[in-house]
Amino acid sequence: MMELKKIFLATKKVLRPLSVWSVLAILLTSSCQQEFEKTIPDKMHNDSVDVTYGKPKVLYIIADGIRGQSIQAIEVPNINGLLNHAIYSWVSLADEQATQPGTNWASLFTGVAKEKHGVIDNDFSTNNFDTYPLIYERIKQADSTTNIRVFTTSSVFKDNLTTDTDESQLVADDDAVKSAVVTALQAENVGFITAHFSNPDKVGSAVGYDVSKPAYREALVTFDAAVGDMLNALKERPTYQEESWLIVVTSSIGGEYPLSENDNTVFSNPVANTFTIFSASRYNRRFVSKPFIGNRFQGDFARFQGQRHAVLEMGDNTVYNLDTGAFTIELKVKKNKAIKNIYPSVLGKRPEWSSGWASNGWVVFLENDYWMFNARGTGNGNQVKGGTLADASWSSVAVVGVVRDGERFVRTYTNGAFNTEASIQGWGNLDTNAPLKIGYINGNGHGEPDVYVADVRIWKAALPDDVIARYACEIGVDENHPYYDYLAGYWPVANDTDGTVRDEGPFGNHLTMTSDDFSYDRLNEYLCAPTTADLGSQVPRTFDVPTQIYTWLKISRQENWQLDGRTWLDQ
């Protein structure tokens, strides 16, 4: 109202021929109209026809058991014919733990992952559809006149995933699904059709989910032909040119088959490998490929398993005390199995690593799927959380002690990215007479590691963020490093197979393997690969599909829906 008053006073002098009340009426009318327009929700516009594209509609085609990399490898002219106007990927992802399609069906129709919708494999008894309803309910809430039809060969699918539809049919086989869709497309009022195919999964489970198997290849070719028949029926609609169709073709799940190359990421899980196509006449072509997952780190590496460790027995251990000043600790870690609350040590300098952190010193250890830094000094002690470690690949870990305005802090980094900062001013002097160790540190209340460790660097300086980021995923240290003069120790660890871990830093403080039963394994793994969660966000996933459909149908997504999916753009 204050803004309105200012406008009124400013115009009063200019518009003297008009009465004061006339001007005020005009301004109030304009202001109220603007406020009214702001309160109209986006979904109110769904009933109007877009002059350029027509009212949006959806043809949703789902197939069980098609690996994206399999269908990419063969000629499928009808599916490939969609790609010039499509956002598509041959490496989209289903749920990595699912062994049956039900989990992914639920994601494909709720827009959330199994942790929310509650469906595990084909067991719908614990579903949480009251909180995370199917897409059909949301569509009907936005426009109750939308005619929705579903055709499937699965009774489980029909019984659990077809509520709020105008027609749902359980049919005999995939050919009957195709025929039912072709017939449904002849209805003028139809607005959303779901076609669920299951034959590729049946064939794949019998012979293998790979196009090297003739029966499986033929199942994919037959599916493509069915897609072609449905697309032809769509284009033959008398009103097709005035309508705006989104065509979604995707697989709910892949299938087991030995891969010739395993990168130890979710992309080497053939069951999770699906394909996804969002096709519409207004879309530009966008191919979503497998994301970059890091450089290879190759060599012979000691496996720090059980109580195996390397210790500095004959050198100057005082160099690696953290006292009260600045420091940086960097290392590469590859864990060999899931670590759950057993806190195994990876690198440290303290007399024991026990419950309650009784002894002074410091340690880098693992917890769940991330890493931690713990230290205790003359004042107190605590721990600072690091980041998530990728499974079965190398991660870069860094701890930086920095002093700012007289206060001391610890900062943690994973693969060069900042994680956490905490004040350690109250911890006091962190010195200890204990030797530096890689691997197991004796004590109680903590488990034993099973890791590879390499490229260990300790600095007598706080490396800044840009230097950590630049060198985190590189191997080795040379005189070109901007902080080379502050290097206190550098242990490559790789290719030391004679019982000694050599220090290539300025002091030559070599570590000694404590037993002769170390296994040295030839590895060629990725370095600084993103985590499964990070990788998954870079390609379409099952729960992205409903979000894409909501966007197409101009249904405003609400924050309280708690959708996990995202909308994919064609640029």
Coordinates of C-alpha atoms in Angstrom, one line a residue:
M1 CA 0.0 0.0 0.0
M2 CA 2.9 2.4 0.6
E3 CA 4.1 1.8 -3.0
L4 CA 0.5 2.5 -4.2
K5 CA 0.4 5.7 -2.2
K6 CA 3.7 6.9 -3.8
I7 CA 2.3 6.3 -7.3
F8 CA -0.9 8.1 -6.4
L9 CA 0.9 11.2 -5.1
A10 CA 3.2 11.3 -8.1
T11 CA 0.4 11.1 -10.6
K12 CA -1.9 13.5 -8.8
K13 CA -0.2 16.6 -10.3
V14 CA -0.1 15.2 -13.8
L15 CA -3.7 14.0 -14.0
R16 CA -5.4 17.1 -12.6
P17 CA -8.3 16.9 -15.1
L18 CA -9.3 13.5 -13.5
S19 CA -10.8 13.4 -10.1
V20 CA -8.7 12.0 -7.2
W21 CA -11.2 9.2 -6.8
S22 CA -11.0 8.3 -10.5
V23 CA -7.2 7.9 -10.4
L24 CA -7.4 5.9 -7.2
A25 CA -10.0 3.6 -8.7
I26 CA -7.8 3.0 -11.7
L27 CA -4.7 2.2 -9.6
L28 CA -6.6 -0.1 -7.3
T29 CA -8.1 -2.0 -10.2
S30 CA -4.7 -2.5 -11.8
S31 CA -3.1 -3.6 -8.6
C32 CA -5.8 -6.0 -7.7
Q33 CA -5.8 -7.5 -11.2
Q34 CA -2.0 -8.1 -11.0
E35 CA -2.3 -9.7 -7.5
F36 CA -5.1 -11.9 -8.8
E37 CA -3.0 -13.1 -11.8
K38 CA -0.2 -14.0 -9.4
T39 CA -2.4 -16.3 -7.4
I40 CA -3.6 -18.4 -10.4
P41 CA -1.8 -21.8 -10.1
D42 CA 0.0 -23.0 -13.2
K43 CA -2.2 -26.1 -13.5
M44 CA -5.3 -24.0 -14.2
H45 CA -3.9 -23.5 -17.7
N46 CA -4.0 -27.2 -18.5
D47 CA -7.6 -26.9 -19.8
S48 CA -6.7 -24.5 -22.5
V49 CA -5.4 -25.5 -25.9
D50 CA -2.0 -24.4 -27.0
V51 CA -2.5 -22.8 -30.4
T52 CA 0.8 -23.9 -31.6
Y53 CA 1.0 -27.4 -30.4
G54 CA -2.4 -28.5 -29.2
K55 CA -3.4 -30.1 -25.9
P56 CA -0.6 -32.4 -24.6
K57 CA -1.1 -36.1 -24.5
V58 CA 1.2 -39.1 -23.7
L59 CA 1.9 -42.5 -25.2
Y60 CA 3.9 -44.4 -22.5
I61 CA 5.5 -47.6 -23.6
I62 CA 7.3 -49.8 -21.1
A63 CA 9.2 -53.1 -21.7
D64 CA 10.6 -55.4 -19.1
G65 CA 14.0 -57.0 -19.6
I66 CA 15.6 -54.8 -22.3
R67 CA 19.2 -53.8 -21.7
G68 CA 19.9 -50.4 -23.2
Q69 CA 23.3 -51.5 -24.6
S70 CA 21.6 -54.5 -26.2
I71 CA 18.9 -52.6 -28.1
Q72 CA 21.5 -50.0 -29.1
A73 CA 23.6 -52.7 -30.7
I74 CA 21.0 -53.8 -33.3
E75 CA 18.9 -52.2 -36.0
V76 CA 15.6 -51.1 -34.6
P77 CA 14.2 -48.7 -37.3
N78 CA 11.1 -47.7 -35.5
I79 CA 12.7 -46.8 -32.2
N80 CA 15.7 -45.2 -34.0
G81 CA 13.2 -43.2 -36.0
L82 CA 12.1 -41.4 -32.8
L83 CA 15.6 -40.1 -32.1
N84 CA 15.8 -37.0 -34.3
H85 CA 13.3 -35.3 -32.0
A86 CA 14.1 -36.9 -28.7
I87 CA 16.1 -36.8 -25.5
Y88 CA 17.4 -40.3 -25.1
S89 CA 20.0 -42.6 -23.4
W90 CA 21.1 -46.2 -23.8
V91 CA 22.6 -46.1 -20.3
S92 CA 19.7 -45.0 -18.2
L93 CA 19.3 -46.7 -14.9
A94 CA 16.9 -48.8 -13.0
D95 CA 17.2 -49.5 -9.2
E96 CA 20.6 -51.2 -8.7
Q97 CA 19.3 -53.6 -6.0
A98 CA 16.1 -54.6 -7.8
T99 CA 16.0 -58.2 -9.2
Q100 CA 12.4 -58.0 -10.5
P101 CA 10.6 -55.2 -12.3
G102 CA 8.1 -54.3 -9.7
T103 CA 10.4 -51.9 -7.8
N104 CA 11.0 -50.0 -11.0
W105 CA 7.4 -50.1 -12.1
A106 CA 6.6 -48.3 -8.9
S107 CA 9.3 -45.7 -9.6
L108 CA 8.1 -45.3 -13.2
F109 CA 4.6 -44.4 -11.9
T110 CA 5.3 -42.5 -8.7
G111 CA 8.4 -40.4 -9.5
V112 CA 10.2 -41.6 -6.3
A113 CA 12.7 -44.2 -5.4
K114 CA 11.9 -47.4 -3.4
E115 CA 12.9 -45.9 -0.1
K116 CA 9.8 -43.8 -0.5
H117 CA 7.3 -45.9 -2.4
G118 CA 8.1 -49.0 -0.5
V119 CA 7.8 -51.6 -3.3
I120 CA 10.6 -54.3 -3.1
D121 CA 10.8 -56.4 -6.3
N122 CA 7.3 -57.6 -7.1
D123 CA 6.0 -57.3 -3.5
F124 CA 3.5 -54.4 -3.3
S125 CA 2.2 -55.3 0.2
T126 CA 4.3 -52.5 1.8
N127 CA 3.7 -49.9 -0.9
N128 CA 3.4 -46.3 0.3
F129 CA 1.1 -45.1 -2.5
D130 CA -1.1 -43.1 -0.1
T131 CA 1.9 -40.7 0.4
Y132 CA 3.4 -41.1 -3.0
P133 CA 0.4 -41.7 -5.3
L134 CA 0.6 -43.0 -8.9
I135 CA 0.9 -40.5 -11.7
Y136 CA -2.7 -41.2 -12.8
E137 CA -4.1 -39.8 -9.6
R138 CA -2.0 -36.6 -10.1
I139 CA -3.2 -36.3 -13.7
K140 CA -6.9 -36.7 -12.7
Q141 CA -6.5 -34.1 -10.0
A142 CA -5.2 -31.7 -12.5
D143 CA -7.8 -32.5 -15.2
S144 CA -10.5 -35.0 -14.4
T145 CA -11.5 -35.3 -18.1
T146 CA -8.2 -36.9 -19.2
N147 CA -9.0 -40.3 -20.6
I148 CA -6.4 -42.8 -19.3
R149 CA -6.0 -46.3 -20.6
V150 CA -3.6 -49.1 -19.6
F151 CA -2.8 -52.4 -21.3
T152 CA -0.5 -55.1 -19.7
T153 CA 0.3 -58.7 -19.8
S154 CA 1.0 -58.8 -16.0
S155 CA -1.7 -59.3 -13.4
V156 CA 0.7 -57.9 -10.7
F157 CA 1.0 -54.7 -12.9
K158 CA -2.8 -54.5 -13.4
D159 CA -3.7 -55.1 -9.8
N160 CA -1.3 -52.5 -8.4
L161 CA -0.6 -49.9 -11.0
T162 CA -3.9 -49.0 -12.7
T163 CA -6.0 -47.2 -10.2
D164 CA -7.6 -43.9 -11.4
T165 CA -7.6 -45.1 -15.0
D166 CA -10.6 -45.1 -17.3
E167 CA -9.7 -48.5 -18.8
S168 CA -7.2 -51.2 -17.8
Q169 CA -6.9 -54.5 -19.6
L170 CA -5.0 -57.7 -18.7
V171 CA -4.2 -59.2 -22.1
A172 CA -2.7 -62.5 -23.2
D173 CA 0.6 -61.4 -24.7
D174 CA 2.6 -58.5 -26.1
D175 CA 0.9 -58.8 -29.5
A176 CA -2.4 -58.3 -27.7
V177 CA -1.0 -55.2 -25.9
K178 CA 0.0 -53.7 -29.3
S179 CA -3.4 -54.5 -30.8
A180 CA -5.2 -52.9 -27.8
V181 CA -3.2 -49.8 -28.1
V182 CA -3.8 -49.5 -31.8
T183 CA -7.5 -49.7 -31.1
A184 CA -7.4 -47.3 -28.3
L185 CA -5.6 -44.7 -30.4
Q186 CA -8.7 -44.6 -32.6
A187 CA -10.7 -43.0 -29.8
E188 CA -10.9 -39.2 -30.2
N189 CA -10.9 -38.4 -26.5
V190 CA -7.9 -40.6 -25.4
G191 CA -5.3 -38.6 -23.6
F192 CA -2.9 -41.0 -21.9
I193 CA -2.1 -44.6 -23.0
T194 CA 0.3 -46.9 -21.1
A195 CA 1.5 -50.1 -22.9
H196 CA 3.4 -52.6 -20.9
F197 CA 5.4 -55.4 -22.7
S198 CA 7.0 -58.4 -20.9
N199 CA 8.2 -60.8 -23.7
P200 CA 11.8 -59.5 -23.8
D201 CA 12.2 -60.3 -20.1
K202 CA 10.7 -63.8 -20.5
V203 CA 13.1 -64.6 -23.4
G204 CA 16.1 -63.0 -21.7
S205 CA 15.5 -65.0 -18.5
A206 CA 15.5 -68.2 -20.6
V207 CA 18.5 -67.6 -22.9
G208 CA 20.4 -64.5 -21.7
Y209 CA 19.9 -60.8 -22.0
D210 CA 22.3 -60.2 -24.9
V211 CA 21.8 -59.9 -28.7
S212 CA 24.4 -62.6 -29.2
K213 CA 21.5 -64.9 -28.3
P214 CA 19.3 -65.1 -31.4
A215 CA 16.0 -65.6 -29.5
Y216 CA 16.7 -62.4 -27.4
R217 CA 17.7 -60.4 -30.5
E218 CA 14.4 -61.5 -32.1
A219 CA 12.4 -60.5 -29.1
L220 CA 13.9 -57.0 -29.3
V221 CA 13.2 -56.8 -33.1
T222 CA 9.6 -57.9 -32.4
F223 CA 9.2 -55.2 -29.8
D224 CA 10.5 -52.6 -32.2
A225 CA 7.9 -53.7 -34.8
A226 CA 5.2 -53.3 -32.2
V227 CA 6.4 -49.8 -31.5
G228 CA 6.2 -49.1 -35.2
D229 CA 2.6 -50.3 -35.4
M230 CA 1.6 -48.1 -32.5
L231 CA 3.4 -45.1 -33.9
N232 CA 1.6 -45.6 -37.3
A233 CA -1.8 -45.8 -35.5
L234 CA -0.9 -42.6 -33.6
K235 CA -0.1 -40.7 -36.8
E236 CA -3.2 -41.9 -38.5
R237 CA -5.4 -40.1 -35.9
P238 CA -7.5 -37.5 -37.8
T239 CA -6.6 -34.9 -35.1
Y240 CA -2.9 -35.9 -34.9
Q241 CA -1.6 -32.7 -36.5
E242 CA -3.6 -30.6 -34.0
E243 CA -2.4 -32.7 -31.0
S244 CA 0.8 -32.6 -29.0
W245 CA 2.0 -36.1 -28.1
L246 CA 4.9 -37.1 -25.9
I247 CA 6.1 -40.6 -26.7
V248 CA 8.0 -42.3 -23.9
V249 CA 9.7 -45.6 -24.7
T250 CA 11.7 -47.2 -21.8
S251 CA 12.6 -50.4 -20.2
S252 CA 11.8 -51.1 -16.5
I253 CA 14.8 -53.4 -15.9
G254 CA 17.7 -54.9 -17.8
G255 CA 19.0 -58.4 -17.2
E256 CA 21.9 -60.5 -16.1
Y257 CA 24.7 -61.1 -18.7
P258 CA 28.5 -61.3 -18.3
L259 CA 30.1 -58.1 -19.5
S260 CA 33.4 -58.0 -21.4
E261 CA 34.5 -54.9 -19.5
N262 CA 33.7 -54.0 -15.9
D263 CA 34.3 -50.5 -14.7
N264 CA 33.1 -51.3 -11.1
T265 CA 30.4 -48.7 -11.3
V266 CA 26.6 -49.0 -11.6
F267 CA 27.1 -48.8 -15.4
S268 CA 28.5 -52.3 -15.2
N269 CA 25.4 -53.7 -13.6
P270 CA 23.5 -55.2 -16.6
V271 CA 20.3 -55.6 -14.5
A272 CA 20.2 -51.8 -13.9
N273 CA 21.1 -50.9 -17.5
T274 CA 17.9 -49.7 -19.3
F275 CA 17.1 -47.3 -22.1
T276 CA 14.9 -44.2 -22.1
I277 CA 13.5 -42.1 -25.0
F278 CA 11.4 -39.0 -24.6
S279 CA 10.3 -38.1 -28.1
A280 CA 8.1 -35.2 -29.3
S281 CA 8.0 -33.1 -32.4
R282 CA 9.1 -30.0 -30.6
Y283 CA 12.2 -31.6 -29.0
N284 CA 15.7 -31.2 -30.5
R285 CA 17.9 -34.3 -30.5
R286 CA 19.9 -34.8 -27.3
F287 CA 21.9 -37.9 -26.6
V288 CA 22.7 -38.6 -22.9
S289 CA 25.8 -40.7 -22.8
K290 CA 27.7 -42.5 -20.1
P291 CA 29.3 -39.8 -17.9
F292 CA 33.1 -39.6 -17.4
I293 CA 34.0 -41.8 -14.5
G294 CA 37.7 -41.0 -14.0
N295 CA 41.2 -41.9 -15.2
R296 CA 42.7 -45.3 -14.7
F297 CA 45.2 -45.9 -11.8
Q298 CA 47.3 -48.9 -12.7
G299 CA 50.0 -50.8 -10.7
D300 CA 50.8 -53.5 -8.1
F301 CA 49.3 -52.5 -4.8
A302 CA 49.6 -54.0 -1.3
R303 CA 46.3 -55.0 0.2
F304 CA 46.0 -53.7 3.8
Q305 CA 43.7 -56.4 5.1
G306 CA 43.1 -57.5 8.6
Q307 CA 46.0 -56.5 10.9
R308 CA 48.5 -55.9 8.1
H309 CA 50.1 -52.5 8.2
A310 CA 53.3 -50.6 7.2
V311 CA 55.1 -48.7 9.9
L312 CA 57.9 -46.1 10.1
E313 CA 60.4 -48.0 12.3
M314 CA 63.7 -46.5 11.4
G315 CA 63.0 -42.9 10.4
D316 CA 62.1 -39.6 12.1
N317 CA 58.5 -39.9 13.2
T318 CA 58.4 -36.5 14.7
V319 CA 58.1 -35.0 11.2
Y320 CA 54.6 -36.3 10.9
N321 CA 53.3 -34.8 14.2
L322 CA 50.5 -32.3 13.7
D323 CA 51.5 -30.1 16.7
T324 CA 49.5 -26.8 16.7
G325 CA 50.2 -25.5 13.3
A326 CA 49.2 -26.0 9.7
F327 CA 49.3 -29.3 7.9
T328 CA 47.9 -31.3 4.9
I329 CA 47.4 -35.1 4.6
E330 CA 46.5 -36.6 1.2
L331 CA 46.0 -40.2 0.2
K332 CA 44.2 -42.4 -2.3
V333 CA 41.9 -45.2 -0.9
K334 CA 40.1 -48.1 -2.6
K335 CA 37.9 -50.1 -0.3
N336 CA 37.2 -53.7 -1.1
K337 CA 33.9 -54.2 0.7
A338 CA 31.1 -52.3 2.4
I339 CA 32.3 -50.8 5.7
K340 CA 29.5 -50.7 8.3
N341 CA 30.2 -49.0 11.7
I342 CA 33.4 -50.8 12.4
Y343 CA 35.7 -47.8 11.9
P344 CA 38.8 -49.4 10.4
S345 CA 41.9 -47.3 10.3
V346 CA 43.5 -46.4 7.0
L347 CA 46.4 -44.1 7.9
G348 CA 47.4 -42.6 11.3
K349 CA 49.9 -41.7 14.0
R350 CA 48.8 -42.7 17.5
P351 CA 49.7 -45.4 19.9
E352 CA 46.3 -47.1 19.7
W353 CA 43.0 -46.6 17.9
S354 CA 40.4 -47.6 20.6
S355 CA 36.9 -46.7 21.7
G356 CA 36.8 -43.4 23.5
W357 CA 39.9 -42.2 21.5
A358 CA 42.0 -42.6 24.6
S359 CA 45.4 -41.8 23.1
N360 CA 46.7 -38.7 21.5
G361 CA 47.5 -38.5 17.8
W362 CA 45.5 -38.6 14.6
V363 CA 43.9 -41.2 12.3
V364 CA 42.0 -41.4 9.0
F365 CA 39.4 -44.1 9.1
L366 CA 36.3 -45.4 7.4
E367 CA 32.7 -45.4 8.5
N368 CA 29.7 -46.6 6.5
D369 CA 30.2 -45.4 2.9
Y370 CA 32.4 -42.3 3.9
W371 CA 35.6 -41.5 5.7
M372 CA 36.5 -39.6 8.8
F373 CA 39.4 -37.8 10.4
N374 CA 39.9 -38.2 14.2
A375 CA 42.5 -36.6 16.4
R376 CA 43.1 -35.9 20.2
G377 CA 45.6 -33.6 21.7
T378 CA 46.6 -32.1 25.1
G379 CA 43.2 -30.3 25.2
N380 CA 40.5 -32.4 23.7
G381 CA 39.6 -34.5 20.6
N382 CA 36.9 -35.2 18.2
Q383 CA 36.3 -36.2 14.6
V384 CA 35.5 -34.4 11.3
K385 CA 33.5 -36.1 8.6
G386 CA 34.9 -36.5 5.1
G387 CA 33.0 -37.4 1.9
T388 CA 31.4 -40.5 0.4
L389 CA 33.8 -43.0 -1.1
A390 CA 33.0 -44.7 -4.4
D391 CA 32.6 -48.4 -4.4
A392 CA 35.4 -50.6 -5.9
S393 CA 37.3 -47.6 -7.3
W394 CA 40.0 -45.2 -6.0
S395 CA 39.0 -42.0 -4.1
S396 CA 41.2 -39.1 -3.2
V397 CA 41.1 -38.0 0.4
A398 CA 42.6 -34.9 2.0
V399 CA 42.7 -33.3 5.5
V400 CA 43.9 -29.8 5.8
G401 CA 44.7 -28.1 9.1
V402 CA 44.6 -24.3 8.7
V403 CA 45.0 -21.4 11.1
R404 CA 42.9 -18.3 10.5
D405 CA 42.9 -15.3 12.8
G406 CA 44.5 -17.3 15.6
E407 CA 42.0 -20.1 15.4
R408 CA 42.8 -23.6 14.1
F409 CA 40.4 -25.5 11.8
V410 CA 40.3 -28.8 10.0
R411 CA 38.9 -29.0 6.5
T412 CA 38.2 -32.3 4.6
Y413 CA 38.0 -33.0 0.9
T414 CA 37.1 -35.9 -1.3
N415 CA 38.3 -36.1 -4.9
G416 CA 39.3 -32.4 -4.6
A417 CA 35.8 -31.2 -3.5
F418 CA 35.4 -29.6 -0.1
N419 CA 33.4 -31.6 2.5
T420 CA 33.4 -30.2 6.0
E421 CA 35.1 -27.7 8.2
A422 CA 35.4 -27.8 12.0
S423 CA 37.3 -25.8 14.6
I424 CA 39.9 -27.8 16.5
Q425 CA 41.2 -24.9 18.6
G426 CA 40.4 -26.7 21.8
W427 CA 42.1 -29.9 20.8
G428 CA 45.6 -28.6 21.8
N429 CA 48.9 -30.0 20.7
L430 CA 48.4 -33.2 18.6
D431 CA 51.9 -34.5 19.0
T432 CA 52.5 -38.2 19.9
N433 CA 55.5 -40.5 20.1
A434 CA 53.7 -43.2 18.2
P435 CA 55.0 -44.2 14.7
L436 CA 53.3 -43.4 11.4
K437 CA 51.3 -46.3 10.1
I438 CA 49.4 -47.3 6.9
G439 CA 46.6 -49.8 7.6
Y440 CA 45.8 -51.4 10.9
I441 CA 46.4 -49.6 14.2
N442 CA 46.1 -51.8 17.3
G443 CA 43.3 -51.1 19.8
N444 CA 39.8 -52.2 20.7
G445 CA 36.3 -51.3 19.6
H446 CA 37.3 -50.8 16.0
G447 CA 37.4 -53.2 13.1
E448 CA 40.1 -54.3 10.7
P449 CA 40.5 -52.7 7.3
D450 CA 40.3 -54.2 3.9
V451 CA 41.6 -51.5 1.6
Y452 CA 44.3 -50.5 -0.8
V453 CA 46.2 -47.3 0.0
A454 CA 48.4 -45.3 -2.3
D455 CA 49.9 -41.9 -3.1
V456 CA 50.2 -40.8 0.5
R457 CA 51.4 -37.2 0.9
I458 CA 52.0 -35.2 4.1
W459 CA 52.7 -31.5 4.0
K460 CA 53.8 -28.9 6.6
A461 CA 51.5 -26.4 5.2
A462 CA 47.8 -25.8 4.6
L463 CA 47.2 -26.4 0.9
P464 CA 44.5 -24.0 -0.4
D465 CA 41.3 -25.2 -2.1
D466 CA 42.5 -24.6 -5.6
V467 CA 45.7 -26.6 -5.1
I468 CA 43.8 -29.5 -3.5
A469 CA 41.3 -29.6 -6.4
R470 CA 44.0 -29.4 -9.0
Y471 CA 46.2 -32.2 -7.8
A472 CA 43.7 -34.5 -6.0
C473 CA 43.2 -36.8 -8.9
E474 CA 46.8 -36.8 -10.2
I475 CA 49.4 -39.3 -9.2
G476 CA 52.8 -38.4 -7.9
V477 CA 54.5 -35.2 -6.7
D478 CA 57.3 -33.4 -8.4
E479 CA 59.2 -30.1 -8.1
N480 CA 56.6 -28.2 -10.2
H481 CA 54.1 -28.5 -7.4
P482 CA 53.6 -25.0 -5.9
Y483 CA 54.0 -26.3 -2.3
Y484 CA 56.9 -28.7 -3.0
D485 CA 59.1 -27.0 -0.5
Y486 CA 56.6 -27.9 2.3
L487 CA 56.5 -31.7 1.4
A488 CA 57.3 -33.8 4.5
G489 CA 56.7 -37.2 3.0
Y490 CA 55.5 -38.9 -0.1
W491 CA 54.9 -42.7 -0.3
P492 CA 53.6 -43.9 -3.7
V493 CA 53.0 -47.4 -2.2
A494 CA 52.3 -48.7 -5.7
N495 CA 54.8 -51.2 -7.1
D496 CA 56.6 -51.7 -3.7
T497 CA 56.5 -55.4 -3.5
D498 CA 59.6 -56.2 -1.5
G499 CA 58.4 -55.4 2.0
T500 CA 59.3 -51.7 1.9
V501 CA 57.1 -48.7 1.3
R502 CA 59.5 -46.1 0.0
D503 CA 59.4 -42.4 0.9
E504 CA 60.2 -40.3 -2.2
G505 CA 59.9 -37.1 -0.1
P506 CA 62.9 -35.1 1.2
F507 CA 63.6 -37.3 4.3
G508 CA 63.5 -40.8 2.9
N509 CA 61.5 -42.2 5.8
H510 CA 60.7 -45.6 4.4
L511 CA 58.0 -47.7 6.0
T512 CA 58.3 -51.4 6.6
M513 CA 55.6 -54.0 6.0
T514 CA 55.0 -55.9 9.3
S515 CA 54.6 -59.3 7.8
D516 CA 55.6 -61.3 4.8
D517 CA 52.0 -62.4 4.0
F518 CA 51.0 -59.3 2.1
S519 CA 49.2 -59.9 -1.1
Y520 CA 50.2 -57.6 -4.0
D521 CA 47.4 -57.2 -6.5
R522 CA 47.6 -55.9 -10.1
L523 CA 44.9 -53.2 -10.3
N524 CA 43.7 -51.0 -13.2
E525 CA 40.8 -49.2 -11.6
Y526 CA 39.3 -45.7 -12.0
L527 CA 40.6 -42.8 -9.9
C528 CA 38.2 -40.2 -8.6
A529 CA 35.1 -41.8 -10.1
P530 CA 31.9 -40.3 -8.9
T531 CA 29.7 -42.1 -6.4
T532 CA 26.8 -44.2 -7.5
A533 CA 24.4 -41.4 -6.5
D534 CA 26.4 -38.8 -8.4
L535 CA 26.6 -41.0 -11.5
G536 CA 22.9 -41.8 -11.4
S537 CA 22.0 -38.2 -11.5
Q538 CA 23.8 -37.7 -14.8
V539 CA 21.6 -40.1 -16.8
P540 CA 17.8 -40.7 -16.8
R541 CA 16.5 -42.9 -14.1
T542 CA 13.1 -44.7 -13.7
F543 CA 11.8 -42.1 -11.3
D544 CA 12.6 -39.3 -13.7
V545 CA 9.9 -40.4 -16.2
P546 CA 6.8 -39.1 -14.2
T547 CA 8.5 -35.8 -13.7
Q548 CA 9.1 -35.5 -17.4
I549 CA 5.5 -36.3 -18.0
Y550 CA 4.2 -33.8 -15.5
T551 CA 6.2 -31.1 -17.2
W552 CA 4.8 -32.1 -20.6
L553 CA 1.2 -32.1 -19.3
K554 CA 1.8 -28.6 -17.7
I555 CA 1.1 -30.0 -14.2
S556 CA 2.7 -27.9 -11.6
R557 CA 4.8 -30.1 -9.3
Q558 CA 4.3 -29.4 -5.7
E559 CA 7.2 -29.5 -3.2
N560 CA 5.2 -31.7 -0.8
W561 CA 5.1 -34.4 -3.5
Q562 CA 8.8 -35.0 -2.7
L563 CA 9.6 -36.2 -6.1
D564 CA 13.0 -37.7 -6.7
G565 CA 13.0 -37.2 -10.4
R566 CA 14.2 -34.4 -12.6
T567 CA 13.1 -32.9 -16.0
W568 CA 15.4 -33.5 -18.9
L569 CA 15.9 -30.7 -21.4
D570 CA 16.7 -31.1 -25.1
Q571 CA 19.7 -28.8 -24.9

